[in-house]
Amino acid sequence: MNYWLVKSEPETYGWNTFIEQGRAVWDGVRNYQARNNLKAMQLGDQVLFYHSMTKPGVIGLATVVREHYPDPTIPDDARWVAIELEPVMILDRPVTLAQIKAEPLLANISLIKQSRLSVMTVRADEFELILQLGQQLNVV
């Protein structure tokens, strides 16, 4: 199993829309490294869903339900691909970018090192830690 993180601006395509639709075609990616990451995704891979721009943070978990195929938004150009995702769960609380940056065990995560990339790999230990942070309850 591989782990990934995809970014979306909540005003453009947010978690709530994803839940309402029940499935997302992840298309429109026009960066070669992000495209290569889409091509590497396999059925069942786990994907962190990240809201960028406004209140940046990991909001939920999705799974890959269809591996790469030609991007339907640009049918005449075989360079670009899409995949399909389904939601698995929303985190109890978002894991903010500030939390991720403050966590020493996440110092090398691609989200920080390659902040403009919209589809990126996540190591298994990083993935587990982010899920743990999102499931922790605030203790007063």
C-alpha positions as a Python dict, from the first residue, in 0.01 Angstrom:
ca = {
    (1, 'M'): (0, 0, 0),
    (2, 'N'): (112, 353, -79),
    (3, 'Y'): (13, 678, 89),
    (4, 'W'): (-55, 1010, -75),
    (5, 'L'): (-175, 1362, -12),
    (6, 'V'): (-390, 1561, -255),
    (7, 'K'): (-461, 1930, -221),
    (8, 'S'): (-774, 2118, -313),
    (9, 'E'): (-895, 2467, -240),
    (10, 'P'): (-1212, 2426, -34),
    (11, 'E'): (-1386, 2701, -232),
    (12, 'T'): (-1315, 2513, -556),
    (13, 'Y'): (-1364, 2152, -443),
    (14, 'G'): (-1389, 2095, -71),
    (15, 'W'): (-1441, 1794, 150),
    (16, 'N'): (-1816, 1859, 184),
    (17, 'T'): (-1861, 1852, -194),
    (18, 'F'): (-1652, 1534, -208),
    (19, 'I'): (-1880, 1371, 53),
    (20, 'E'): (-2196, 1483, -129),
    (21, 'Q'): (-2071, 1342, -460),
    (22, 'G'): (-1935, 1024, -301),
    (23, 'R'): (-1663, 995, -565),
    (24, 'A'): (-1419, 1238, -726),
    (25, 'V'): (-1243, 1237, -1059),
    (26, 'W'): (-905, 1390, -975),
    (27, 'D'): (-831, 1566, -1302),
    (28, 'G'): (-686, 1892, -1427),
    (29, 'V'): (-337, 1825, -1290),
    (30, 'R'): (-81, 1996, -1514),
    (31, 'N'): (245, 1944, -1327),
    (32, 'Y'): (465, 1656, -1442),
    (33, 'Q'): (570, 1543, -1095),
    (34, 'A'): (210, 1550, -970),
    (35, 'R'): (106, 1364, -1287),
    (36, 'N'): (370, 1098, -1222),
    (37, 'N'): (233, 1060, -870),
    (38, 'L'): (-118, 1010, -1011),
    (39, 'K'): (21, 743, -1243),
    (40, 'A'): (180, 564, -946),
    (41, 'M'): (-142, 547, -744),
    (42, 'Q'): (-293, 200, -715),
    (43, 'L'): (-635, 68, -617),
    (44, 'G'): (-677, 83, -241),
    (45, 'D'): (-397, 333, -178),
    (46, 'Q'): (-484, 573, 104),
    (47, 'V'): (-498, 948, 37),
    (48, 'L'): (-498, 1239, 279),
    (49, 'F'): (-735, 1513, 160),
    (50, 'Y'): (-582, 1854, 224),
    (51, 'H'): (-761, 2189, 212),
    (52, 'S'): (-520, 2450, 83),
    (53, 'M'): (-528, 2830, 96),
    (54, 'T'): (-801, 2906, 354),
    (55, 'K'): (-729, 2732, 686),
    (56, 'P'): (-479, 2489, 531),
    (57, 'G'): (-485, 2141, 677),
    (58, 'V'): (-561, 1773, 633),
    (59, 'I'): (-935, 1733, 664),
    (60, 'G'): (-1006, 1370, 574),
    (61, 'L'): (-906, 1038, 429),
    (62, 'A'): (-989, 895, 87),
    (63, 'T'): (-901, 584, -110),
    (64, 'V'): (-807, 529, -473),
    (65, 'V'): (-1093, 350, -650),
    (66, 'R'): (-975, 386, -1011),
    (67, 'E'): (-617, 395, -1132),
    (68, 'H'): (-494, 647, -1386),
    (69, 'Y'): (-662, 697, -1722),
    (70, 'P'): (-652, 980, -1977),
    (71, 'D'): (-766, 1310, -1825),
    (72, 'P'): (-1115, 1379, -1964),
    (73, 'T'): (-1062, 1756, -1937),
    (74, 'I'): (-804, 1743, -2216),
    (75, 'P'): (-884, 1439, -2434),
    (76, 'D'): (-637, 1521, -2712),
    (77, 'D'): (-329, 1514, -2491),
    (78, 'A'): (-227, 1171, -2359),
    (79, 'R'): (37, 1322, -2128),
    (80, 'W'): (-220, 1406, -1861),
    (81, 'V'): (-410, 1158, -1645),
    (82, 'A'): (-686, 1142, -1387),
    (83, 'I'): (-766, 900, -1105),
    (84, 'E'): (-1078, 849, -897),
    (85, 'L'): (-1114, 875, -522),
    (86, 'E'): (-1384, 791, -270),
    (87, 'P'): (-1410, 938, 79),
    (88, 'V'): (-1333, 712, 374),
    (89, 'M'): (-1367, 940, 677),
    (90, 'I'): (-1341, 1294, 800),
    (91, 'L'): (-1086, 1353, 1075),
    (92, 'D'): (-1222, 1439, 1420),
    (93, 'R'): (-1038, 1768, 1380),
    (94, 'P'): (-831, 1905, 1093),
    (95, 'V'): (-454, 1871, 1117),
    (96, 'T'): (-341, 2222, 1034),
    (97, 'L'): (-36, 2318, 836),
    (98, 'A'): (93, 2491, 1149),
    (99, 'Q'): (66, 2162, 1344),
    (100, 'I'): (244, 1974, 1067),
    (101, 'K'): (526, 2229, 1056),
    (102, 'A'): (558, 2220, 1436),
    (103, 'E'): (586, 1840, 1451),
    (104, 'P'): (954, 1731, 1438),
    (105, 'L'): (860, 1388, 1299),
    (106, 'L'): (703, 1561, 997),
    (107, 'A'): (999, 1789, 921),
    (108, 'N'): (1071, 1613, 591),
    (109, 'I'): (716, 1565, 467),
    (110, 'S'): (669, 1664, 102),
    (111, 'L'): (394, 1906, 203),
    (112, 'I'): (662, 2129, 356),
    (113, 'K'): (950, 2048, 121),
    (114, 'Q'): (746, 2081, -202),
    (115, 'S'): (468, 2309, -91),
    (116, 'R'): (337, 2391, -440),
    (117, 'L'): (291, 2028, -548),
    (118, 'S'): (-77, 1926, -555),
    (119, 'V'): (-35, 1546, -548),
    (120, 'M'): (246, 1402, -339),
    (121, 'T'): (372, 1091, -168),
    (122, 'V'): (353, 1051, 208),
    (123, 'R'): (562, 800, 402),
    (124, 'A'): (372, 544, 611),
    (125, 'D'): (497, 690, 941),
    (126, 'E'): (396, 1043, 834),
    (127, 'F'): (54, 917, 728),
    (128, 'E'): (-5, 739, 1062),
    (129, 'L'): (108, 1039, 1263),
    (130, 'I'): (-125, 1277, 1076),
    (131, 'L'): (-417, 1039, 1132),
    (132, 'Q'): (-330, 1022, 1502),
    (133, 'L'): (-315, 1401, 1527),
    (134, 'G'): (-654, 1424, 1357),
    (135, 'Q'): (-813, 1177, 1597),
    (136, 'Q'): (-683, 1328, 1921),
    (137, 'L'): (-935, 1505, 2135),
    (138, 'N'): (-856, 1841, 2288),
    (139, 'V'): (-781, 1795, 2656),
    (140, 'V'): (-842, 2096, 2879),
}
